[in-house]
mmCIF file of C-alpha atoms in Angstrom:
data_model
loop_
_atom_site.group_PDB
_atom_site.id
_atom_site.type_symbol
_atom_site.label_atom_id
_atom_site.label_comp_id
_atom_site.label_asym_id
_atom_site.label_seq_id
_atom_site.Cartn_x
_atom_site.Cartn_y
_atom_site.Cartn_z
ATOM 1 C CA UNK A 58 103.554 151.088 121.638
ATOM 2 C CA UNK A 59 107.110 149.968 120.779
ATOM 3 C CA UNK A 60 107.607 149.309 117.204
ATOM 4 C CA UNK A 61 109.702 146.473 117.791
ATOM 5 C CA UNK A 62 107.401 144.280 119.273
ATOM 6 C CA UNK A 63 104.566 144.976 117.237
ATOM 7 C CA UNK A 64 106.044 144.689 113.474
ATOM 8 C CA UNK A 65 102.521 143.711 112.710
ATOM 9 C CA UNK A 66 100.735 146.432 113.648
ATOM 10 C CA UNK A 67 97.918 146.869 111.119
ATOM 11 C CA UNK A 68 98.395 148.596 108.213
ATOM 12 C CA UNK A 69 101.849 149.208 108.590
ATOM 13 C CA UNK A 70 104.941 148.240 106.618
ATOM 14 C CA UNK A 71 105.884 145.561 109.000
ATOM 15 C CA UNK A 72 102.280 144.319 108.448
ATOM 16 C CA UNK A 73 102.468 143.974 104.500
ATOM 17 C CA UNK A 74 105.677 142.003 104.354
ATOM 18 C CA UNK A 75 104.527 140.000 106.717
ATOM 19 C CA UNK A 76 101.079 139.222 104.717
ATOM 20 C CA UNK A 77 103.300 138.839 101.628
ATOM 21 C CA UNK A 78 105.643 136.420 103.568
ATOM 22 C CA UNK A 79 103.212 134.381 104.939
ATOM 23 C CA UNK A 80 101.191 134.334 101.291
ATOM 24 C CA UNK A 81 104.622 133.010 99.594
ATOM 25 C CA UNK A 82 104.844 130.534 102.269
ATOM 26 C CA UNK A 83 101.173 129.153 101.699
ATOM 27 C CA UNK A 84 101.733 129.096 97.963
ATOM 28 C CA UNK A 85 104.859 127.394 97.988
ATOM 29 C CA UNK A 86 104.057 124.561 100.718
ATOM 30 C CA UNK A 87 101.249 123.876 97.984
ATOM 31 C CA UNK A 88 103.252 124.130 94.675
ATOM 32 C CA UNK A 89 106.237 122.181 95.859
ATOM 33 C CA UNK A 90 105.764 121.166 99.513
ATOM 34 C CA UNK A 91 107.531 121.035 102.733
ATOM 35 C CA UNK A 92 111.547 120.401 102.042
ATOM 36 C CA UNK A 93 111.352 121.430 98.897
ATOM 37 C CA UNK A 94 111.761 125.455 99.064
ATOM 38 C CA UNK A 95 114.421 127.924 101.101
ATOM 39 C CA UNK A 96 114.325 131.206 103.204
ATOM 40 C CA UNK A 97 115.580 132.444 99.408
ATOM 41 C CA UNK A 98 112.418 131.486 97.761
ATOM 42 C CA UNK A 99 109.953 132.664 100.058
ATOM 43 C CA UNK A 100 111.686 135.905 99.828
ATOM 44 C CA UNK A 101 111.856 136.036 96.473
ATOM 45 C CA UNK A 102 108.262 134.905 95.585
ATOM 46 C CA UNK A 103 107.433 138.006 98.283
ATOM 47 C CA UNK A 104 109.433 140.395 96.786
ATOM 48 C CA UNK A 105 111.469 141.185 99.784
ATOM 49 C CA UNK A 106 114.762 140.365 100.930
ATOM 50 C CA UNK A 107 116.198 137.052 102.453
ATOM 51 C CA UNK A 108 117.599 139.645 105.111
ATOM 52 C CA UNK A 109 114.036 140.917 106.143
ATOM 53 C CA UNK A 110 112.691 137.256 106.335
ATOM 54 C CA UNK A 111 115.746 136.475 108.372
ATOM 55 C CA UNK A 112 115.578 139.012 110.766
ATOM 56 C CA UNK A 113 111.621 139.044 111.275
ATOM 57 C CA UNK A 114 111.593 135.169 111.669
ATOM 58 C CA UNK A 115 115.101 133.830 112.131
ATOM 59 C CA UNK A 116 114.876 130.485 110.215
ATOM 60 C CA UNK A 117 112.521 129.082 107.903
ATOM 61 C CA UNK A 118 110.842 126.903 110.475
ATOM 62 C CA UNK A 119 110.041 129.981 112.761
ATOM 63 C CA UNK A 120 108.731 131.121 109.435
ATOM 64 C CA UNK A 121 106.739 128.273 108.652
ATOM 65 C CA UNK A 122 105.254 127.995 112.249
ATOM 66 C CA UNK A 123 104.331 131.527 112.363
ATOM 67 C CA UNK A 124 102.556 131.553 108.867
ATOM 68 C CA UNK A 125 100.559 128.064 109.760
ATOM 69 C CA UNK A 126 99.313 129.904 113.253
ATOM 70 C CA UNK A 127 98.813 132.711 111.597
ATOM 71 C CA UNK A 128 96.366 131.139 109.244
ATOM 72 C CA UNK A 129 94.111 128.968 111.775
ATOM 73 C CA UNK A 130 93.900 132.281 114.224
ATOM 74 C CA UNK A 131 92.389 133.839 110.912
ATOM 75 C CA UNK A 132 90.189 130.657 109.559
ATOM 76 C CA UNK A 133 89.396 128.493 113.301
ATOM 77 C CA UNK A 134 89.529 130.945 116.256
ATOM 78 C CA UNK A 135 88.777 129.079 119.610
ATOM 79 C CA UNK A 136 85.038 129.793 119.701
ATOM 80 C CA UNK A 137 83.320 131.179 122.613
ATOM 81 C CA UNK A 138 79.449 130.006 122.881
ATOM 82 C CA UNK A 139 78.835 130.437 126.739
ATOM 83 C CA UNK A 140 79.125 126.202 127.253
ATOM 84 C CA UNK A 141 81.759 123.920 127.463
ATOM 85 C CA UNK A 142 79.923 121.444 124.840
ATOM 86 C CA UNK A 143 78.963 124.041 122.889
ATOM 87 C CA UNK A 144 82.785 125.523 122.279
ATOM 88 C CA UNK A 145 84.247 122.069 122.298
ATOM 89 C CA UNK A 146 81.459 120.924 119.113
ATOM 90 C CA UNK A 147 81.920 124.687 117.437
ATOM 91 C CA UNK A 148 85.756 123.287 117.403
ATOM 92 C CA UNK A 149 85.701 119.841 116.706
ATOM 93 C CA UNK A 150 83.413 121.135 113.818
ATOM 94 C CA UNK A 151 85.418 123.887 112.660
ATOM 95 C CA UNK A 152 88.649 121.386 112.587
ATOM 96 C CA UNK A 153 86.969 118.924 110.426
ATOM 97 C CA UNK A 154 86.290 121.211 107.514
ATOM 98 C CA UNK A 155 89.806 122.361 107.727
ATOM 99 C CA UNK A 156 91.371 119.044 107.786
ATOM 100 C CA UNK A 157 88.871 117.907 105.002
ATOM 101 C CA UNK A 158 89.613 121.023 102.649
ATOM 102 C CA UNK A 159 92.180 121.634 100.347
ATOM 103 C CA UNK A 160 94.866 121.929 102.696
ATOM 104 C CA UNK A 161 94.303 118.605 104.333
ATOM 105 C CA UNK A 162 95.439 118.229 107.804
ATOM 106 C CA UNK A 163 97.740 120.694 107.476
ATOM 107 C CA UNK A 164 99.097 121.085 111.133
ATOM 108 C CA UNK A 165 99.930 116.909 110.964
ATOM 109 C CA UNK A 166 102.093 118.271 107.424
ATOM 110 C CA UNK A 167 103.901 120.617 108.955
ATOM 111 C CA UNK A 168 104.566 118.994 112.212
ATOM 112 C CA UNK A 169 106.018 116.045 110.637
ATOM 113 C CA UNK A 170 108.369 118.238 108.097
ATOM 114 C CA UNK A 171 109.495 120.122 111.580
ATOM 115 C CA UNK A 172 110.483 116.787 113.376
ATOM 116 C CA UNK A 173 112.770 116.290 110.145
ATOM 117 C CA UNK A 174 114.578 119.344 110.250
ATOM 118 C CA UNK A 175 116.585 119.335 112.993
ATOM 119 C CA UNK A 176 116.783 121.304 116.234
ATOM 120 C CA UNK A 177 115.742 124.190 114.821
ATOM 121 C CA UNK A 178 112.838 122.219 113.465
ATOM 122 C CA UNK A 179 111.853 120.672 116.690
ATOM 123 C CA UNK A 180 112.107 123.757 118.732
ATOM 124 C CA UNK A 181 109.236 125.219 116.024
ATOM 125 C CA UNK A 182 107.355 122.388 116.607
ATOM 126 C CA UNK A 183 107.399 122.640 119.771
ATOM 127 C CA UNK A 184 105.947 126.703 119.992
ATOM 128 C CA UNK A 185 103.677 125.264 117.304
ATOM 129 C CA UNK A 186 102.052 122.813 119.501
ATOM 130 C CA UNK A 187 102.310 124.814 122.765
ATOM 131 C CA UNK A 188 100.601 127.979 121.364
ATOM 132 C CA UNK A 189 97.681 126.061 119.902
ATOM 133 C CA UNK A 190 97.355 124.249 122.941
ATOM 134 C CA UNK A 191 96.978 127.461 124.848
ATOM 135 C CA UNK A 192 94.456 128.781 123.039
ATOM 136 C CA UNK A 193 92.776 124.997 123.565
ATOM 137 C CA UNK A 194 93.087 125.596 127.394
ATOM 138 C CA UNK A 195 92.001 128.972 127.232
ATOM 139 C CA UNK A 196 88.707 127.793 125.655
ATOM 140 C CA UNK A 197 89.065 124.943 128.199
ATOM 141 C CA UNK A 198 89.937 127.497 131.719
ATOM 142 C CA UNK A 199 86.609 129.355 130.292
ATOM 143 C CA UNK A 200 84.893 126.448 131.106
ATOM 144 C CA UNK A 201 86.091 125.879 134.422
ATOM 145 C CA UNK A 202 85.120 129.733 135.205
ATOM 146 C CA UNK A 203 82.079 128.954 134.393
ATOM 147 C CA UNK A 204 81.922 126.047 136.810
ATOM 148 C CA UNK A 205 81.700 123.730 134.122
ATOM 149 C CA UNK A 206 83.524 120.194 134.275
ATOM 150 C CA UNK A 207 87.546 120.765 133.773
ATOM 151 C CA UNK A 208 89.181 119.237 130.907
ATOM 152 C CA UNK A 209 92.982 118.603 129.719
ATOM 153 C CA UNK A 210 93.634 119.609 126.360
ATOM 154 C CA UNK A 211 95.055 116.162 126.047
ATOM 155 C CA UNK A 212 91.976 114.261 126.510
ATOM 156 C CA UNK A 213 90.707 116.833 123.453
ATOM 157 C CA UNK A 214 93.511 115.796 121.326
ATOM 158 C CA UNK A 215 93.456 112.082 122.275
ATOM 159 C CA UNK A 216 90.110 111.592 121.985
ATOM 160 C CA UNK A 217 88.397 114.494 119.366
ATOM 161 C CA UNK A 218 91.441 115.795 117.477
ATOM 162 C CA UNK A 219 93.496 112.306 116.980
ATOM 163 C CA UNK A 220 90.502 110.548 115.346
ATOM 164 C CA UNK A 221 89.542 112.917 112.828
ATOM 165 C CA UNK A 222 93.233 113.698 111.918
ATOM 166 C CA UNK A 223 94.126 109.886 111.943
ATOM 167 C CA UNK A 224 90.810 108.729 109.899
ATOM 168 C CA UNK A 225 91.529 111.684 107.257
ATOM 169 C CA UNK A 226 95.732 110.800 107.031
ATOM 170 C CA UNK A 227 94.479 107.195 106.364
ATOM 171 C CA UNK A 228 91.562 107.923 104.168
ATOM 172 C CA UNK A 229 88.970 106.331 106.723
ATOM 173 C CA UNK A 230 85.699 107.000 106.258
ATOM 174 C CA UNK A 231 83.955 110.529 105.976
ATOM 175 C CA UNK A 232 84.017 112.890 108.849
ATOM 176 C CA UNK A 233 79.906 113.397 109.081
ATOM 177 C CA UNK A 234 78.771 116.003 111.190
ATOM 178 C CA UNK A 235 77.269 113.186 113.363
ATOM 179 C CA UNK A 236 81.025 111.447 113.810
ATOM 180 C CA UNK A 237 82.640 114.628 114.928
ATOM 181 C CA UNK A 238 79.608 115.710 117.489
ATOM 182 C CA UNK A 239 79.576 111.634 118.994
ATOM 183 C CA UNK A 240 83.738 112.772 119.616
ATOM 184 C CA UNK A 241 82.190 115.431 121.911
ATOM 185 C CA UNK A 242 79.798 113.790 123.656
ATOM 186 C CA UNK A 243 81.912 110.957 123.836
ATOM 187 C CA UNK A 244 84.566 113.131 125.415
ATOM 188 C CA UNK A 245 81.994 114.926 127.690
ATOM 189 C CA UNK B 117 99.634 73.392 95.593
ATOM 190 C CA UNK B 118 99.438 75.821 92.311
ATOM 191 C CA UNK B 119 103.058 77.486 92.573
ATOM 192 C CA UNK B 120 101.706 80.696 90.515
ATOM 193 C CA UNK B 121 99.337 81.395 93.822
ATOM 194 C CA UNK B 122 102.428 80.789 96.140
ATOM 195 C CA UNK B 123 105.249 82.984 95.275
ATOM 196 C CA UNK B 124 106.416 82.884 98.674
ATOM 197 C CA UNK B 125 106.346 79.195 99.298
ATOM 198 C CA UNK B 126 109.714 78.781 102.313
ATOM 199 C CA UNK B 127 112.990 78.673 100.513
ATOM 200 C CA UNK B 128 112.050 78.851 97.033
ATOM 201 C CA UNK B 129 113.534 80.994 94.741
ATOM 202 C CA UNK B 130 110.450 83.269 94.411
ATOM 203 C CA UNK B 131 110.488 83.595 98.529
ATOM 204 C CA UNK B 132 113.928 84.854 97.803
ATOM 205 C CA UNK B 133 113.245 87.747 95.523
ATOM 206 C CA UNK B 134 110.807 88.470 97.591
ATOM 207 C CA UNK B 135 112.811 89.078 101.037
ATOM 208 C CA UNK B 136 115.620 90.466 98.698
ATOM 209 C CA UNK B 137 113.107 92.824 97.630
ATOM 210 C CA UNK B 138 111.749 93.637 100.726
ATOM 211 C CA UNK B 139 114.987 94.320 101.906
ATOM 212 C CA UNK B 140 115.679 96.810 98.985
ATOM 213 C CA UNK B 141 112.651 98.561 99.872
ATOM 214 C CA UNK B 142 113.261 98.906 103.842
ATOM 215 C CA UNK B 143 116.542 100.060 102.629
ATOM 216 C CA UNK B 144 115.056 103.066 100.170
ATOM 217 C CA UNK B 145 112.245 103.776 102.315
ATOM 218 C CA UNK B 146 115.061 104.769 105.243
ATOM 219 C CA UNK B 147 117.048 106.346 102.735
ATOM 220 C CA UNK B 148 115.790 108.272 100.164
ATOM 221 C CA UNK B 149 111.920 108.803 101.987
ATOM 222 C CA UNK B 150 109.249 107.791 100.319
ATOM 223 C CA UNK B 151 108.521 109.326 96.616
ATOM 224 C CA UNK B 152 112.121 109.413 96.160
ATOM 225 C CA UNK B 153 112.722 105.989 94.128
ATOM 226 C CA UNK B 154 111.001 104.069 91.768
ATOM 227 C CA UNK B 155 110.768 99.773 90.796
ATOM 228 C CA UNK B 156 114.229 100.343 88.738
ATOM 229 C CA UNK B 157 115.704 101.461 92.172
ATOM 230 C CA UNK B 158 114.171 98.773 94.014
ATOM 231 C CA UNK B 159 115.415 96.201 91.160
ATOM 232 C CA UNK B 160 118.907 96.939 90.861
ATOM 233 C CA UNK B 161 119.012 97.432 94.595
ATOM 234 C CA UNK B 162 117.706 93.739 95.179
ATOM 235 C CA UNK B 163 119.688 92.403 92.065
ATOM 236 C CA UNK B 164 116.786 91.254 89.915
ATOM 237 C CA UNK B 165 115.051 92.652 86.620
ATOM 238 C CA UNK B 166 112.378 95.323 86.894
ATOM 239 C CA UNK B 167 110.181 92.754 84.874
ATOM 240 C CA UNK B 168 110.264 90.705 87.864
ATOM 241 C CA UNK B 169 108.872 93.190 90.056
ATOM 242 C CA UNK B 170 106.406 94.306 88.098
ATOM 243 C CA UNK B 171 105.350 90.668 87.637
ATOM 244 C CA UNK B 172 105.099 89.778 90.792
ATOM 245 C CA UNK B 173 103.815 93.164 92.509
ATOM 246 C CA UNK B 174 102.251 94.902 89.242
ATOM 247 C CA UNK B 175 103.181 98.560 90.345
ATOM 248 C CA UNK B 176 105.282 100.456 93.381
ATOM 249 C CA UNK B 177 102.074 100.943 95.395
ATOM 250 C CA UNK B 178 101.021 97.784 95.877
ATOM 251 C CA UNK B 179 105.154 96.556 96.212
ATOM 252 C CA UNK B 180 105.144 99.756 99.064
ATOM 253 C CA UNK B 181 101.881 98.254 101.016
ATOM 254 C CA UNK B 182 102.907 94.092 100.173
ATOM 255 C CA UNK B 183 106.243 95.194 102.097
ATOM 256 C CA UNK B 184 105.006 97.078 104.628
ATOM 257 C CA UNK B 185 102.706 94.167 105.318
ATOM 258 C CA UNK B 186 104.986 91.736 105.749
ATOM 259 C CA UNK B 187 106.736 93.305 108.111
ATOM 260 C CA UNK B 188 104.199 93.700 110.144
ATOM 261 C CA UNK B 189 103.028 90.503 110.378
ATOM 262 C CA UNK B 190 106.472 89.715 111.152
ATOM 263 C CA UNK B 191 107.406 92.260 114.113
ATOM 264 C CA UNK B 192 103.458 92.977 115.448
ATOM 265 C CA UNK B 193 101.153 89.702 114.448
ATOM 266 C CA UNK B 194 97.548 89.616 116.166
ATOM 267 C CA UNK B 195 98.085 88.552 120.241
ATOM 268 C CA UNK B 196 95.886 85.978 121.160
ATOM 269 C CA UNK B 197 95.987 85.727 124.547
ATOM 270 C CA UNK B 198 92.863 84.331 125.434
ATOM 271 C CA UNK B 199 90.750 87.533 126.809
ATOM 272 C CA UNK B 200 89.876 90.845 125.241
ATOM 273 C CA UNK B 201 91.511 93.343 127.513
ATOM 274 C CA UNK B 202 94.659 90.739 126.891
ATOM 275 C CA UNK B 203 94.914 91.638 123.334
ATOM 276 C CA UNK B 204 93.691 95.037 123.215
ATOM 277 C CA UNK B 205 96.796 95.775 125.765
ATOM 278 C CA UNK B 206 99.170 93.699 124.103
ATOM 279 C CA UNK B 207 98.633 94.745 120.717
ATOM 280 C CA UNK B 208 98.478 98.262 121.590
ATOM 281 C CA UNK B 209 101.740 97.953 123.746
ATOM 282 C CA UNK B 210 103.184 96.750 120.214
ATOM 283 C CA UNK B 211 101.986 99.409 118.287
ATOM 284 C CA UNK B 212 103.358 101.939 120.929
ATOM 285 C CA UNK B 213 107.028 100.173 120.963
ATOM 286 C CA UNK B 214 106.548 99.909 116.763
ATOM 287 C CA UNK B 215 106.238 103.443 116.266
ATOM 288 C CA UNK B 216 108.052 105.030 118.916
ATOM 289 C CA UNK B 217 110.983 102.762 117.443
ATOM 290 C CA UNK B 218 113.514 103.234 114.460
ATOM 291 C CA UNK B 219 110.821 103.989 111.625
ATOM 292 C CA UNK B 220 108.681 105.915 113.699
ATOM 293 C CA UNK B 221 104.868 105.417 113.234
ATOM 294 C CA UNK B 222 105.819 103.872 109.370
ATOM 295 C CA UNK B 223 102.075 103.398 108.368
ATOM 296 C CA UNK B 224 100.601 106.059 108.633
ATOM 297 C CA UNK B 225 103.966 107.882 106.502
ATOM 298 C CA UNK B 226 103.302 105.084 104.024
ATOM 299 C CA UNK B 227 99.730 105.966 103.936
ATOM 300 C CA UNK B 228 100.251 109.491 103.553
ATOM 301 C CA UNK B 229 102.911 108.792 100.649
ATOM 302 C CA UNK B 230 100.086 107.086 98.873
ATOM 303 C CA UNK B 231 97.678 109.106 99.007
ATOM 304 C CA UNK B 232 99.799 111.147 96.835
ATOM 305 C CA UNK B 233 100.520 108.553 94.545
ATOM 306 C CA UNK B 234 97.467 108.713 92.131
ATOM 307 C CA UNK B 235 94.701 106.468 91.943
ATOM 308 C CA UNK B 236 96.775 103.337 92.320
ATOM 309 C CA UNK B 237 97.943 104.683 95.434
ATOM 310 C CA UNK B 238 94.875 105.110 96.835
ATOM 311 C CA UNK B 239 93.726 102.047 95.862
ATOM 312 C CA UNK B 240 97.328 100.540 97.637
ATOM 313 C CA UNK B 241 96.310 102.248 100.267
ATOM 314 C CA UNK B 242 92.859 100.797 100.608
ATOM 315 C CA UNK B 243 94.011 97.521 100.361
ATOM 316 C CA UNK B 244 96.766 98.177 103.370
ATOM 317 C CA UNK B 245 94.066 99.766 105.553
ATOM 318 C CA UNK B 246 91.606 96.714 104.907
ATOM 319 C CA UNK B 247 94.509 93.997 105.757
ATOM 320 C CA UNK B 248 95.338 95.328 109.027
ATOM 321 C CA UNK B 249 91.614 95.923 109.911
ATOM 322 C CA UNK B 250 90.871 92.139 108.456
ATOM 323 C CA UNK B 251 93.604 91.108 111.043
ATOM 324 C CA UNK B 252 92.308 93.657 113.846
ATOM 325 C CA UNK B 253 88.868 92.044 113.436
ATOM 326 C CA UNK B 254 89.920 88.830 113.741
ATOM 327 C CA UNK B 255 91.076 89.379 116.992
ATOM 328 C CA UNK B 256 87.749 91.125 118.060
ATOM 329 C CA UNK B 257 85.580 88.379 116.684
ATOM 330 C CA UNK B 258 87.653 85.943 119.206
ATOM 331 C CA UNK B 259 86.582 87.747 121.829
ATOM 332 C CA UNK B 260 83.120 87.998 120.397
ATOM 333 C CA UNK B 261 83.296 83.736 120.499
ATOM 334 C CA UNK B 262 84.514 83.622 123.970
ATOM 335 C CA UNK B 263 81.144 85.705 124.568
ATOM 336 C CA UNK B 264 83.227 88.550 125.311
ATOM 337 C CA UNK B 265 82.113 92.164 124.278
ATOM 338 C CA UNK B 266 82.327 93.027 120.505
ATOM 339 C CA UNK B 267 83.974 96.123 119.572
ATOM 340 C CA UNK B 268 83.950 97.899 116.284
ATOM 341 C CA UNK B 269 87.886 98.069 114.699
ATOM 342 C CA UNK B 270 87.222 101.701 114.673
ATOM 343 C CA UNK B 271 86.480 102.327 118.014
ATOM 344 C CA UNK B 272 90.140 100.730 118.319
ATOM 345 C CA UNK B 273 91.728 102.732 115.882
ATOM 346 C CA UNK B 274 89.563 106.661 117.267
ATOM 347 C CA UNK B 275 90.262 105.716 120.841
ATOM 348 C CA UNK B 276 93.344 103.684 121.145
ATOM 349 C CA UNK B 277 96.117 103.584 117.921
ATOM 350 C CA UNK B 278 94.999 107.026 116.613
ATOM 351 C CA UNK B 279 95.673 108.736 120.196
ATOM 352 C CA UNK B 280 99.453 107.636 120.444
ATOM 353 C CA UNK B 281 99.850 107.804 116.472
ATOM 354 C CA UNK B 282 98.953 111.741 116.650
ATOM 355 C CA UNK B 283 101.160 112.097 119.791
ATOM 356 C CA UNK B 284 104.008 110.291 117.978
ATOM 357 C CA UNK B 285 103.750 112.225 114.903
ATOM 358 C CA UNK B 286 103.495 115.426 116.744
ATOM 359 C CA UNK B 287 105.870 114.985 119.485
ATOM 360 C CA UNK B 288 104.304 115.217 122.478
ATOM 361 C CA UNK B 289 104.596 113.328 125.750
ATOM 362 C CA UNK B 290 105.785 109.941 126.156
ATOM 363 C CA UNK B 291 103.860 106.691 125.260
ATOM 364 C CA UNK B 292 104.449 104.855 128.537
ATOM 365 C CA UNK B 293 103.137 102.105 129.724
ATOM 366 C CA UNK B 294 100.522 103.402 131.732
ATOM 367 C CA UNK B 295 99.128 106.087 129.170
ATOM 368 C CA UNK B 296 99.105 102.812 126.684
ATOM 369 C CA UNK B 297 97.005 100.239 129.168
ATOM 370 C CA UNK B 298 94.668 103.653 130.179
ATOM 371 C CA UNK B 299 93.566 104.211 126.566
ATOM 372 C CA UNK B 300 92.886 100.063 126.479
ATOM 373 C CA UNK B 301 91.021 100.552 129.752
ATOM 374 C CA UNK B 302 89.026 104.018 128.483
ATOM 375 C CA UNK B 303 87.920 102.248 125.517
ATOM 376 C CA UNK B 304 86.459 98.863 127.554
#
């Protein structure tokens, strides 16, 4: 396998930067939040230098895009039940006690300090958005396979993702268990 | 009428401080973002003494959401256009143009800067959230006289405002007109 492309390859050097990286990034969005730290601090808090950060990521908001996948691939992978309802409740469910956790809705956070932060920042959202929404059609094509009704990852963010992330940025109501299923079936 | 329970009576010096004040505020808000100033900014911005403000709003929070109010009911009052589908369409068509506009979807930011702000933000928050609802169900209950179908304020805000607030705040696609009247349509 070329190195290059894999400078995450577990257990490696590549791999442990890139675990300290992405810790310094998580502990610094919650000590001081978005805007409020450089490439520089990350680094620092890491132990590593600005250079390494710079020419693993490019720019803080590759950085901060990477880190923020990075984390939801580890916490919420797409799940994989064998039914279309099935995945889409194992997800809806999965994103509700994220964006009711510490973090909050994260995702929302970060995708608002991107749109802020120029063309760079926009450009990150954008691979941001587009790689979750991938995995959401993956989980969506698997469906379809299956012969199961075909969905657009739109109507899942318009109609399961938007209300849970809108009631919990406006402090609406709790997100029961019963809420976030009726979303599905709704949907379905 | 008791002048203490109508600072804002048309032209009188208290509806002055009050637009002057609003004004300040809009001003900041665009400015400096929100958690960036504080009533002695918003005083010496709108030429009158901190004791004013607090006198008249009691803290920043509730200044923030009295503000934020009053624009609204300025720019995007209630429709009343006589039918249900009517209003639903023209109030969400407002709500698109509002926060596709200049200030971008501005209360859900405010919301969000609140909910940082301690318990008097939250309760600011609260009392924002419960105005535009009061307002939203006002509308509903019309239609609900006119023996029209009665729909919950929350179906409103899952299945129509939080859709094109979450695509607004994450960037993606385009509120047009036709996405905005199909959301109205999905929900009736």
């Amino acid at each position: 396998m070329d190195e290059r492309q894999s400078p995450r390859r577990p257990g490696g050097r590549g791999a442990r930067v890139t675990a300290a990286v992405h810790q310094a990034v998580t502990d610094l969005i919650s000590e001081r939040g978005y805007g409020m730290f450089s490439v520089a601090d990350v680094a620092a808090r890491a132990g590593v230098a600005d250079s390494s950060v710079y020419r693993r990521w490019g720019s803080l908001e590759t950085l901060l895009t990477d880190a923020a996948l990075s984390g939801l691939n580890t916490r919420s992978p797409m799940p994989d039940t064998g039914s279309l309802a099935g995945d889409l409740r194992t997800y809806a469910a999965a994103v509700a006690r994220e964006i009711t956790g510490p973090d909050g809705p994260a995702l929302v956070h970060l995708a608002i300090a991107l749109s802020k932060a120029g063309d760079q920042g926009l450009r990150a959202r954008e691979e941001l958005l587009a790689a979750r929404a991938q995995q959401l059609q993956s989980m969506l094509d698997r469906a379809g396979e299956r012969g199961e009704r075909v969905l657009d990852p739109l109507d899942v963010l318009d109609h399961v993702l938007a209300p849970m992330y809108i009631r919990v940025l406006l402090g609406v109501d709790q997100l029961t268990p019963e809420y976030v299923d009726g979303l599905v079936d709704r949907l379905l």
